Amino acid sequence: MNDLVRQHTALGDTDLEWLHLLVSEWQLLSDLSFADLVLWVPTRDGTRYVSVAQMRPNTGPTSYQDDMVGHLVPRGRRPLLDAALDEGRIVREGDPEWREEVPVRVESIPVRREGRVLGVIARNTNLLTVRTPSRLELTYLQSASDLAQMIAAGAFPFQGQQVDMDASPRVGDGLIRLDADGVVQYASPNGLSAYHRLGLASDLVGHHLGRTTAELAPSRGPVDEALVKLASGYAPREFEVECAGGVIQLRAIPLKPKGVRIGSLVLLRDVTELRRRERELITKDATIREIHHRVKNNLQTVAALLRLQARRMESAQGREALNEAVRRVGSIAIVHETLSQNLDERVEFDEIADRVIAMVAEISPGRVTCRRTGRFGILDAEVATPLAMVLTEVLQNALEHAFTVGQTGTVEVSAVRGGSSAEARLLITVQDDGCGLPEGFDPRRTGNLGLQIVRTLVEGELSGSFDMVPAPERGTQVVLDIPVRAEK
C-alpha cells in the first residue's frame, strides 16, 4: 500500500498512517457487512482512482475472485465513488451490478480524516445467497452501518488504538451488542457460550454486561468498578476476564455514528485453552532454564574440585592436565549459564566466545593478546556446547605451543556467517603469529589430546570440517567450517 499511495496519490505520511490504521481494523467491517471491501484513493491529478487495499469477508461469499489491489479506474466510470468523494457521504443509490452471473450490491463509504476525505471504501455484497436475515445477521448489519457512518465522519478507527487482528477477537468468535447504558441487546451464541464458561447460568439479554462480568470475576472486596466500566463499552479497550471456569478475551468498541454514543460492540473469544497452553509452555521454559542453571552449578563444582586436586598435585604434568580439564568443564558451564537465561534453546554465541577467550587467555597473562573479529550470531544449543569446547581447545593449543616463554604475540578469532538460508554455514578462523607448525605436521594423524577432541567434535557432532595450516605470513591458522541454522 505504501508504494501505491506514494506513486499515484498526493497523500502525506500522516494520511497514509491513517489508512494503515483503517486497514488494520476493517476486517471487522467486512465481516459485519458480509461484504468485500476495496479502498480506492484518487490519484494525484484527480482523473483516476487507484485501489490500494482489499478485504474479503469471513462470514460470507466473496464478490471478487481476482485481486483488485493496484487497479486504476478513470473518474466517471464508477459514479458511486465520485459521489462519495465529492459529497462526503455514504452512497447506496443504484441497482445491483452483475459480475459473472452474480448480483452484487455496491455501496461507497468516504474515508474521512480531520475533515478531509482521503479515499472511498467500495463495499460489495454478494446477493446470490440472500435470504430472510436472522436476528444475528440483522445485528451484524446494523453494527456495520454504525461503523460505516463513523468512518465517514472520521471517528473510526480510533486514534492511538492499534489492534493486532491476529490476536484480537473476531466477529465470528462472539459478539455482544449493548445499548447506551451498557445493557445487552443481543448476544451471539458463541458470546453467550463464553459467558456460560465463566459461570453465568442465565441469558445475557437485558442484563448490564459490566456488572454481570464483574460479578463473575473473582473478587475479594467490592465490585471492581474499573471492570464494570470496561465491560460496559464506554471506551475502546481490550482486556481479559479470568475465573475458575475459564478465560475470555474481550474488546469493546463504542458506537458513535452521529457523534453521540448510542451503544457498544463487544467482541469476545474463549481463550481458556490458549492461556492454559501458554502457562504450560512458561512452566516448561522455567523448568528447562532451571535444569541448565543446575547443570552449570554442578559443572562449576566439578571444576572447583579439579582445581583443588591440581593444587595438591606434585607432578607439573599432572597439574597441567587437570587445569586443562578445568577449562574444558568451564567452557561447557558458560554455555549452560547462557541457556539458563534464555527462553529458547538458542544462544547469542558472541558473548560465549568472548568469555571463553578471556578464560583461556588467563594461562598467558600479559604475553599474548587474544581478540575476536566478526560475528558468530545465534546458534542452537546442540551447536553451541561442542563449539565452545572446540574453541577452548584450539585457543589453548595456540597459547601453549605457538609462543615460547616470554614471547609476545596475537591470537585472533574471526567468524563469518554465509550461505543461503537453507544451507547457512559458519566459517571460523583462529590465527596466531607464533612459531608455526613443525616440519611434516599432519593435524589428522598427529597432535595432542586437545586436537583429537577438536576433530571428534567438529566432524562427529557438528558435521563440519577442521584443518590446521601455516598462516599466510607467519604462525598457524586453524579453519573450522560448520553448518548452522539460519538466523531469524
Coordinates of C-alpha atoms in Angstrom, one line a residue:
M1 CA 0.0 0.0 0.0
N2 CA 2.9 2.4 0.8
D3 CA 4.2 2.1 -2.8
L4 CA 0.8 2.6 -4.4
V5 CA -0.1 5.6 -2.3
R6 CA 3.3 7.3 -2.8
Q7 CA 3.4 6.6 -6.5
H8 CA -0.1 7.6 -7.5
T9 CA -1.5 9.9 -4.9
A10 CA -0.8 13.2 -3.1
L11 CA -1.4 11.9 0.4
G12 CA 1.2 12.6 3.1
D13 CA 2.7 10.3 5.7
T14 CA 0.1 11.1 8.3
D15 CA -2.7 10.3 5.9
L16 CA -1.0 7.1 4.9
E17 CA -0.7 6.2 8.6
W18 CA -4.5 6.7 9.0
L19 CA -5.1 4.4 6.0
H20 CA -2.9 1.8 7.6
L21 CA -4.9 2.1 10.9
L22 CA -8.1 1.7 8.9
V23 CA -6.9 -1.4 7.1
S24 CA -5.8 -3.0 10.3
E25 CA -9.4 -2.7 11.6
W26 CA -11.6 -3.1 8.5
Q27 CA -11.8 -6.9 8.7
L28 CA -14.4 -6.1 11.4
L29 CA -16.5 -4.0 8.9
S30 CA -16.1 -6.7 6.2
D31 CA -17.4 -9.5 8.5
L32 CA -20.2 -7.4 9.9
S33 CA -21.3 -6.4 6.4
F34 CA -20.9 -9.9 4.8
A35 CA -19.2 -7.9 2.1
D36 CA -15.9 -7.3 0.2
L37 CA -14.1 -4.0 0.8
V38 CA -11.9 -2.2 -1.7
L39 CA -10.1 1.0 -0.7
W40 CA -10.0 3.5 -3.6
V41 CA -7.8 6.6 -3.4
P42 CA -7.9 9.4 -6.0
T43 CA -4.7 9.9 -8.0
R44 CA -2.5 13.0 -7.8
D45 CA -4.1 14.6 -10.9
G46 CA -7.7 13.7 -9.8
T47 CA -8.5 11.9 -13.0
R48 CA -8.5 8.3 -11.7
Y49 CA -8.8 6.1 -8.7
V50 CA -6.2 3.5 -7.6
S51 CA -7.2 0.6 -5.4
V52 CA -4.6 0.3 -2.5
A53 CA -6.2 -2.4 -0.3
Q54 CA -8.8 -5.1 -0.4
M55 CA -10.5 -7.3 2.2
R56 CA -12.8 -10.4 1.8
P57 CA -15.3 -11.4 4.5
N58 CA -15.0 -14.4 6.7
T59 CA -18.8 -14.5 7.2
G60 CA -20.0 -14.7 3.6
P61 CA -19.1 -15.4 -0.1
T62 CA -16.8 -13.0 -1.9
S63 CA -17.8 -10.7 -4.7
Y64 CA -14.3 -10.6 -6.2
Q65 CA -12.5 -13.7 -7.3
D66 CA -9.5 -11.6 -8.5
D67 CA -7.1 -9.4 -6.6
M68 CA -8.1 -5.7 -7.1
V69 CA -5.1 -4.1 -5.5
G70 CA -3.2 -1.9 -7.9
H71 CA -6.1 -1.4 -10.4
L72 CA -6.6 2.1 -11.9
V73 CA -10.1 3.3 -12.8
P74 CA -10.9 6.5 -14.6
R75 CA -13.1 9.0 -12.7
G76 CA -16.6 8.8 -14.1
R77 CA -16.7 5.1 -14.7
R78 CA -18.0 4.4 -11.1
P79 CA -20.4 7.1 -10.2
L80 CA -20.9 5.9 -6.6
L81 CA -17.2 6.5 -6.0
D82 CA -17.4 10.0 -7.4
A83 CA -20.5 10.9 -5.3
A84 CA -19.0 9.6 -2.1
L85 CA -15.7 11.5 -2.7
D86 CA -17.3 14.8 -3.8
E87 CA -20.2 14.9 -1.4
G88 CA -18.5 13.2 1.6
R89 CA -21.5 10.9 2.3
I90 CA -22.3 7.2 2.2
V91 CA -23.8 6.5 -1.2
R92 CA -26.2 3.5 -1.6
E93 CA -28.2 4.5 -4.7
G94 CA -28.1 2.3 -7.8
D95 CA -29.1 -1.1 -8.9
P96 CA -27.1 -4.2 -8.2
E97 CA -24.2 -5.0 -10.6
W98 CA -23.9 -8.4 -12.3
R99 CA -20.4 -9.9 -12.1
E100 CA -20.0 -13.4 -13.7
E101 CA -23.8 -14.0 -13.2
V102 CA -23.6 -12.9 -9.6
P103 CA -25.7 -9.9 -8.4
V104 CA -23.6 -7.5 -6.3
R105 CA -24.8 -4.6 -4.3
V106 CA -22.3 -1.8 -4.3
E107 CA -22.1 1.0 -1.7
S108 CA -19.4 3.7 -1.2
I109 CA -18.2 4.9 2.1
P110 CA -16.0 8.0 2.3
V111 CA -12.8 7.7 4.4
R112 CA -12.5 11.0 6.4
R113 CA -9.6 12.3 8.5
E114 CA -9.7 15.7 10.2
G115 CA -12.4 16.9 7.8
R116 CA -10.7 15.7 4.6
V117 CA -11.9 12.8 2.5
L118 CA -8.8 10.7 1.8
G119 CA -10.5 8.0 -0.3
V120 CA -13.5 5.8 -0.6
I121 CA -14.3 2.3 0.5
A122 CA -16.4 0.3 -2.0
R123 CA -18.5 -2.2 -0.1
N124 CA -19.6 -5.0 -2.4
T125 CA -22.1 -7.6 -1.2
N126 CA -22.7 -10.9 -3.0
L127 CA -26.5 -11.2 -3.2
L128 CA -26.6 -14.7 -4.7
T129 CA -27.5 -16.3 -1.3
V130 CA -29.7 -13.6 0.0
R131 CA -32.5 -14.9 2.4
T132 CA -34.6 -13.6 5.2
P133 CA -31.9 -12.4 7.7
S134 CA -31.8 -13.8 11.2
R135 CA -31.5 -11.8 14.4
L136 CA -27.7 -12.3 14.4
E137 CA -27.4 -11.1 10.8
L138 CA -29.6 -8.0 11.5
T139 CA -27.4 -7.2 14.4
Y140 CA -24.3 -7.6 12.3
L141 CA -25.7 -5.3 9.5
Q142 CA -26.9 -2.6 12.0
S143 CA -23.4 -2.6 13.6
A144 CA -21.8 -2.4 10.2
S145 CA -23.9 0.5 9.3
D146 CA -22.9 2.3 12.5
L147 CA -19.2 1.7 11.9
A148 CA -19.6 2.9 8.3
Q149 CA -21.1 6.2 9.5
M150 CA -18.2 6.5 12.0
I151 CA -15.7 6.0 9.1
A152 CA -17.5 8.6 7.0
A153 CA -17.4 11.1 10.0
G154 CA -13.7 10.4 10.8
A155 CA -14.5 8.8 14.1
F156 CA -13.2 5.3 13.3
P157 CA -10.7 3.8 13.5
F158 CA -9.7 5.1 17.0
Q159 CA -6.6 7.1 17.0
G160 CA -3.8 5.5 19.0
Q161 CA -5.6 2.2 19.3
Q162 CA -3.6 0.0 17.0
V163 CA -5.1 -3.5 17.2
D164 CA -3.4 -6.8 16.5
M165 CA -6.1 -8.5 14.5
D166 CA -4.3 -11.9 14.7
A167 CA -4.6 -11.9 18.5
S168 CA -7.9 -9.9 18.9
P169 CA -11.3 -11.5 19.0
R170 CA -13.1 -11.6 15.6
V171 CA -16.8 -11.2 14.8
G172 CA -17.3 -15.0 14.5
D173 CA -15.7 -15.7 17.8
G174 CA -18.5 -14.0 19.7
L175 CA -20.4 -10.6 19.6
I176 CA -22.5 -8.7 22.1
R177 CA -24.4 -5.5 21.3
L178 CA -25.0 -3.1 24.1
D179 CA -27.2 -0.1 24.4
A180 CA -26.0 3.3 25.7
D181 CA -26.4 2.2 29.3
G182 CA -24.4 -0.9 28.8
V183 CA -27.4 -3.3 28.8
V184 CA -27.1 -6.3 26.5
Q185 CA -29.4 -6.0 23.5
Y186 CA -28.1 -9.1 21.7
A187 CA -25.6 -11.8 22.4
S188 CA -24.4 -14.2 19.7
P189 CA -24.4 -18.0 20.5
N190 CA -20.6 -18.0 20.8
G191 CA -20.7 -14.9 23.0
L192 CA -23.3 -16.5 25.3
S193 CA -21.3 -19.8 25.5
A194 CA -18.2 -17.9 26.5
Y195 CA -20.1 -16.3 29.5
H196 CA -21.5 -19.7 30.4
R197 CA -17.9 -20.9 30.6
L198 CA -17.3 -18.2 33.2
G199 CA -20.2 -19.4 35.3
L200 CA -23.2 -17.5 34.0
A201 CA -26.3 -19.6 34.5
S202 CA -28.9 -17.3 32.7
D203 CA -29.2 -15.4 29.4
L204 CA -27.3 -12.2 28.9
V205 CA -30.0 -10.1 27.1
G206 CA -31.4 -7.5 29.4
H207 CA -28.5 -7.7 31.9
H208 CA -25.9 -5.0 32.4
L209 CA -22.8 -6.5 30.9
G210 CA -20.3 -4.6 33.1
R211 CA -21.9 -5.6 36.4
T212 CA -22.5 -9.1 35.2
T213 CA -18.9 -9.5 34.2
A214 CA -17.6 -8.0 37.5
E215 CA -19.8 -10.4 39.5
L216 CA -18.4 -13.4 37.6
A217 CA -14.8 -12.3 38.0
P218 CA -13.1 -13.4 41.3
S219 CA -13.0 -10.6 43.8
R220 CA -12.1 -10.3 47.5
G221 CA -13.8 -7.0 48.0
P222 CA -16.4 -4.6 46.5
V223 CA -17.3 -4.9 42.8
D224 CA -14.5 -3.8 40.5
E225 CA -15.7 -0.5 39.1
A226 CA -12.9 -0.4 36.5
L227 CA -14.0 -3.8 35.1
V228 CA -17.6 -2.7 35.2
K229 CA -16.7 0.4 33.0
L230 CA -14.5 -1.6 30.7
A231 CA -17.1 -4.3 30.0
S232 CA -19.8 -1.6 29.5
G233 CA -18.0 -0.4 26.4
Y234 CA -17.6 3.2 27.3
A235 CA -14.1 3.3 25.7
P236 CA -12.2 1.3 23.1
R237 CA -10.3 -1.2 25.1
E238 CA -9.1 -4.8 25.0
F239 CA -8.9 -6.8 28.2
E240 CA -9.3 -10.3 29.7
V241 CA -11.5 -11.8 32.4
E242 CA -10.5 -14.9 34.2
C243 CA -12.3 -17.0 36.8
A244 CA -12.3 -20.7 37.9
G245 CA -14.3 -21.7 34.8
G246 CA -12.1 -20.1 32.1
V247 CA -10.7 -17.1 30.5
I248 CA -12.4 -14.8 27.9
Q249 CA -10.8 -12.0 25.9
L250 CA -13.0 -9.0 25.3
R251 CA -12.7 -6.0 23.0
A252 CA -15.1 -3.1 23.5
I253 CA -15.9 -0.8 20.6
P254 CA -18.1 2.3 21.3
L255 CA -20.6 3.1 18.6
K256 CA -21.0 6.8 17.8
P257 CA -22.4 7.0 14.3
K258 CA -23.6 10.6 14.7
G259 CA -21.1 11.8 17.3
V260 CA -23.1 10.6 20.3
R261 CA -22.6 7.2 21.8
I262 CA -25.6 5.0 21.1
G263 CA -24.2 1.8 22.4
S264 CA -21.2 -0.5 22.0
L265 CA -20.0 -3.7 20.3
V266 CA -18.2 -6.2 22.5
L267 CA -16.2 -8.9 20.6
L268 CA -15.2 -11.8 22.8
R269 CA -13.3 -15.0 22.5
D270 CA -12.9 -18.0 24.8
V271 CA -9.1 -18.3 25.2
T272 CA -9.2 -20.7 28.1
E273 CA -7.3 -23.5 26.3
L274 CA -4.9 -21.0 24.7
R275 CA -3.9 -19.5 28.1
R276 CA -3.6 -23.0 29.6
R277 CA -1.1 -24.0 26.9
E278 CA 0.8 -20.7 27.4
R279 CA 1.1 -21.4 31.1
E280 CA 2.3 -24.9 30.4
L281 CA 4.9 -23.6 28.0
I282 CA 6.0 -21.0 30.5
T283 CA 6.3 -23.7 33.2
K284 CA 8.3 -25.9 30.8
D285 CA 10.6 -23.0 29.8
A286 CA 11.2 -22.2 33.5
T287 CA 12.0 -25.9 34.2
I288 CA 14.4 -26.1 31.3
R289 CA 16.1 -22.9 32.4
E290 CA 16.4 -24.3 36.0
I291 CA 17.9 -27.5 34.6
H292 CA 20.5 -25.5 32.7
H293 CA 21.2 -23.5 35.9
R294 CA 21.7 -26.6 38.0
V295 CA 23.9 -28.2 35.3
K296 CA 26.0 -25.1 35.3
N297 CA 26.3 -25.2 39.1
N298 CA 27.3 -28.8 39.0
L299 CA 29.9 -28.2 36.3
Q300 CA 31.4 -25.3 38.4
T301 CA 31.5 -27.6 41.4
V302 CA 33.4 -30.2 39.3
A303 CA 35.8 -27.5 38.0
A304 CA 36.4 -26.4 41.6
L305 CA 37.2 -29.9 42.7
L306 CA 39.6 -30.4 39.8
R307 CA 41.2 -27.1 40.7
L308 CA 41.7 -28.2 44.3
Q309 CA 43.1 -31.5 43.1
A310 CA 45.5 -29.7 40.8
R311 CA 46.9 -27.7 43.6
R312 CA 47.8 -30.9 45.5
M313 CA 49.5 -32.5 42.6
E314 CA 53.3 -32.7 42.8
S315 CA 53.7 -33.6 39.2
A316 CA 53.8 -30.5 36.9
Q317 CA 52.4 -32.6 34.0
G318 CA 49.5 -33.9 36.1
R319 CA 48.8 -30.4 37.4
E320 CA 48.6 -29.0 33.9
A321 CA 46.4 -31.8 32.7
L322 CA 43.9 -31.1 35.5
N323 CA 44.0 -27.4 34.7
E324 CA 43.1 -28.2 31.1
A325 CA 40.2 -30.3 32.3
V326 CA 39.1 -27.3 34.4
R327 CA 39.0 -25.1 31.3
R328 CA 37.1 -27.7 29.3
V329 CA 34.5 -28.1 32.0
G330 CA 34.3 -24.3 32.3
S331 CA 33.6 -23.8 28.6
I332 CA 30.6 -26.1 28.9
A333 CA 29.4 -24.3 32.0
I334 CA 29.5 -21.0 30.2
V335 CA 27.0 -22.3 27.6
H336 CA 24.6 -23.7 30.2
E337 CA 24.8 -20.4 32.1
T338 CA 23.7 -18.6 28.9
L339 CA 21.0 -21.1 28.2
S340 CA 19.6 -20.7 31.7
Q341 CA 18.9 -17.0 30.9
N342 CA 17.1 -17.6 27.6
L343 CA 13.5 -18.5 26.7
D344 CA 14.6 -20.9 24.0
E345 CA 17.3 -23.3 23.2
R346 CA 19.3 -20.8 21.1
V347 CA 22.1 -18.6 22.3
E348 CA 24.0 -15.5 21.2
F349 CA 27.4 -17.1 20.8
D350 CA 29.4 -14.0 20.6
E351 CA 29.2 -13.5 24.4
I352 CA 30.1 -17.1 25.0
A353 CA 33.1 -16.8 22.6
D354 CA 34.3 -13.6 24.4
R355 CA 34.1 -15.4 27.8
V356 CA 35.9 -18.5 26.5
I357 CA 38.7 -16.3 25.1
A358 CA 39.0 -14.4 28.4
M359 CA 39.1 -17.7 30.3
V360 CA 41.8 -19.3 28.1
A361 CA 43.8 -16.1 28.0
E362 CA 44.4 -16.4 31.7
I363 CA 47.1 -19.0 31.1
S364 CA 49.4 -16.4 29.4
P365 CA 48.7 -13.1 31.2
G366 CA 50.5 -10.1 29.6
R367 CA 52.3 -12.1 26.9
V368 CA 49.8 -12.8 24.2
T369 CA 46.8 -10.7 23.2
C370 CA 43.6 -12.6 22.2
R371 CA 40.8 -10.8 20.2
R372 CA 37.7 -11.6 18.3
T373 CA 36.5 -10.2 14.9
G374 CA 33.3 -10.9 13.0
R375 CA 30.1 -12.3 14.5
F376 CA 29.1 -15.9 15.4
G377 CA 25.5 -14.9 15.8
I378 CA 22.7 -17.0 17.3
L379 CA 23.3 -20.8 17.5
D380 CA 21.3 -23.8 18.6
A381 CA 22.3 -25.3 22.0
E382 CA 23.4 -28.5 20.3
V383 CA 25.9 -26.5 18.3
A384 CA 27.0 -24.0 21.0
T385 CA 28.1 -26.6 23.5
P386 CA 30.6 -28.6 21.3
L387 CA 31.7 -25.4 19.6
A388 CA 32.6 -23.8 22.9
M389 CA 34.8 -26.8 23.7
V390 CA 36.3 -26.7 20.3
L391 CA 37.1 -23.0 20.7
T392 CA 38.6 -23.7 24.1
E393 CA 40.9 -26.4 22.8
V394 CA 42.1 -24.5 19.7
L395 CA 42.9 -21.4 21.7
Q396 CA 44.5 -23.4 24.5
N397 CA 46.7 -25.2 21.9
A398 CA 47.7 -21.9 20.3
L399 CA 48.7 -20.2 23.6
E400 CA 50.6 -23.3 24.8
H401 CA 52.5 -24.2 21.6
A402 CA 52.7 -21.2 19.3
F403 CA 54.8 -19.0 21.6
T404 CA 57.9 -19.5 23.6
V405 CA 58.3 -18.4 27.2
G406 CA 58.2 -14.6 27.4
Q407 CA 57.3 -14.2 23.7
T408 CA 54.6 -11.7 22.8
G409 CA 52.1 -12.2 20.1
T410 CA 48.5 -12.2 19.0
V411 CA 45.8 -14.8 18.5
E412 CA 42.8 -13.7 16.5
V413 CA 39.4 -15.4 16.3
S414 CA 37.3 -14.5 13.3
A415 CA 33.8 -15.7 12.5
V416 CA 31.9 -15.2 9.2
R417 CA 28.4 -16.5 8.5
G418 CA 27.4 -17.2 4.9
G419 CA 25.4 -19.3 2.5
S420 CA 21.7 -19.4 1.8
S421 CA 19.0 -19.8 4.5
A422 CA 18.7 -23.5 3.6
E423 CA 22.5 -24.1 3.8
A424 CA 23.9 -21.5 6.2
R425 CA 27.4 -22.0 7.3
L426 CA 29.8 -20.6 9.9
L427 CA 33.4 -20.2 9.0
I428 CA 35.7 -19.8 12.0
T429 CA 39.4 -19.0 11.7
V430 CA 41.8 -19.0 14.7
Q431 CA 45.2 -17.5 13.6
D432 CA 48.3 -16.8 15.6
D433 CA 51.6 -15.1 14.7
G434 CA 53.7 -17.6 16.7
C435 CA 56.4 -20.1 15.6
G436 CA 54.3 -22.0 13.2
L437 CA 53.8 -25.8 12.7
P438 CA 56.7 -28.2 12.9
E439 CA 58.1 -29.9 9.8
G440 CA 55.8 -32.6 8.5
F441 CA 53.0 -31.9 10.9
D442 CA 49.6 -33.5 9.9
P443 CA 46.7 -32.5 12.1
R444 CA 44.7 -35.6 11.1
R445 CA 47.4 -38.0 12.3
T446 CA 49.4 -36.2 14.9
G447 CA 48.6 -33.9 17.7
N448 CA 47.8 -34.0 21.3
L449 CA 44.5 -34.9 23.1
G450 CA 43.1 -31.4 22.5
L451 CA 43.4 -31.7 18.7
Q452 CA 41.8 -35.2 18.9
I453 CA 38.9 -33.7 20.8
V454 CA 38.6 -30.9 18.2
R455 CA 38.5 -33.4 15.3
T456 CA 35.9 -35.6 17.0
L457 CA 33.6 -32.7 17.9
V458 CA 33.8 -30.9 14.6
E459 CA 33.5 -33.9 12.3
G460 CA 31.3 -36.0 14.5
E461 CA 28.9 -33.8 16.4
L462 CA 29.0 -30.6 14.3
S463 CA 29.2 -32.3 10.8
G464 CA 31.8 -29.8 9.8
S465 CA 35.4 -29.7 8.7
F466 CA 38.6 -28.9 10.5
D467 CA 42.1 -28.0 9.2
M468 CA 45.3 -26.7 10.6
V469 CA 47.7 -25.0 8.1
P470 CA 50.5 -22.5 8.1
A471 CA 49.3 -18.9 8.2
P472 CA 49.8 -16.8 5.1
E473 CA 52.6 -14.7 6.6
R474 CA 53.6 -16.2 9.9
G475 CA 52.2 -18.6 12.5
T476 CA 49.4 -21.1 12.3
Q477 CA 45.8 -20.9 11.1
V478 CA 43.0 -23.2 12.2
V479 CA 40.0 -23.3 10.0
L480 CA 36.6 -24.6 11.1
D481 CA 33.6 -24.8 8.7
I482 CA 30.3 -26.0 10.2
P483 CA 26.7 -25.9 9.0
V484 CA 24.3 -23.9 11.2
R485 CA 20.7 -22.9 11.2
A486 CA 19.9 -19.6 9.6
E487 CA 19.2 -16.7 12.0
K488 CA 15.6 -15.4 12.1

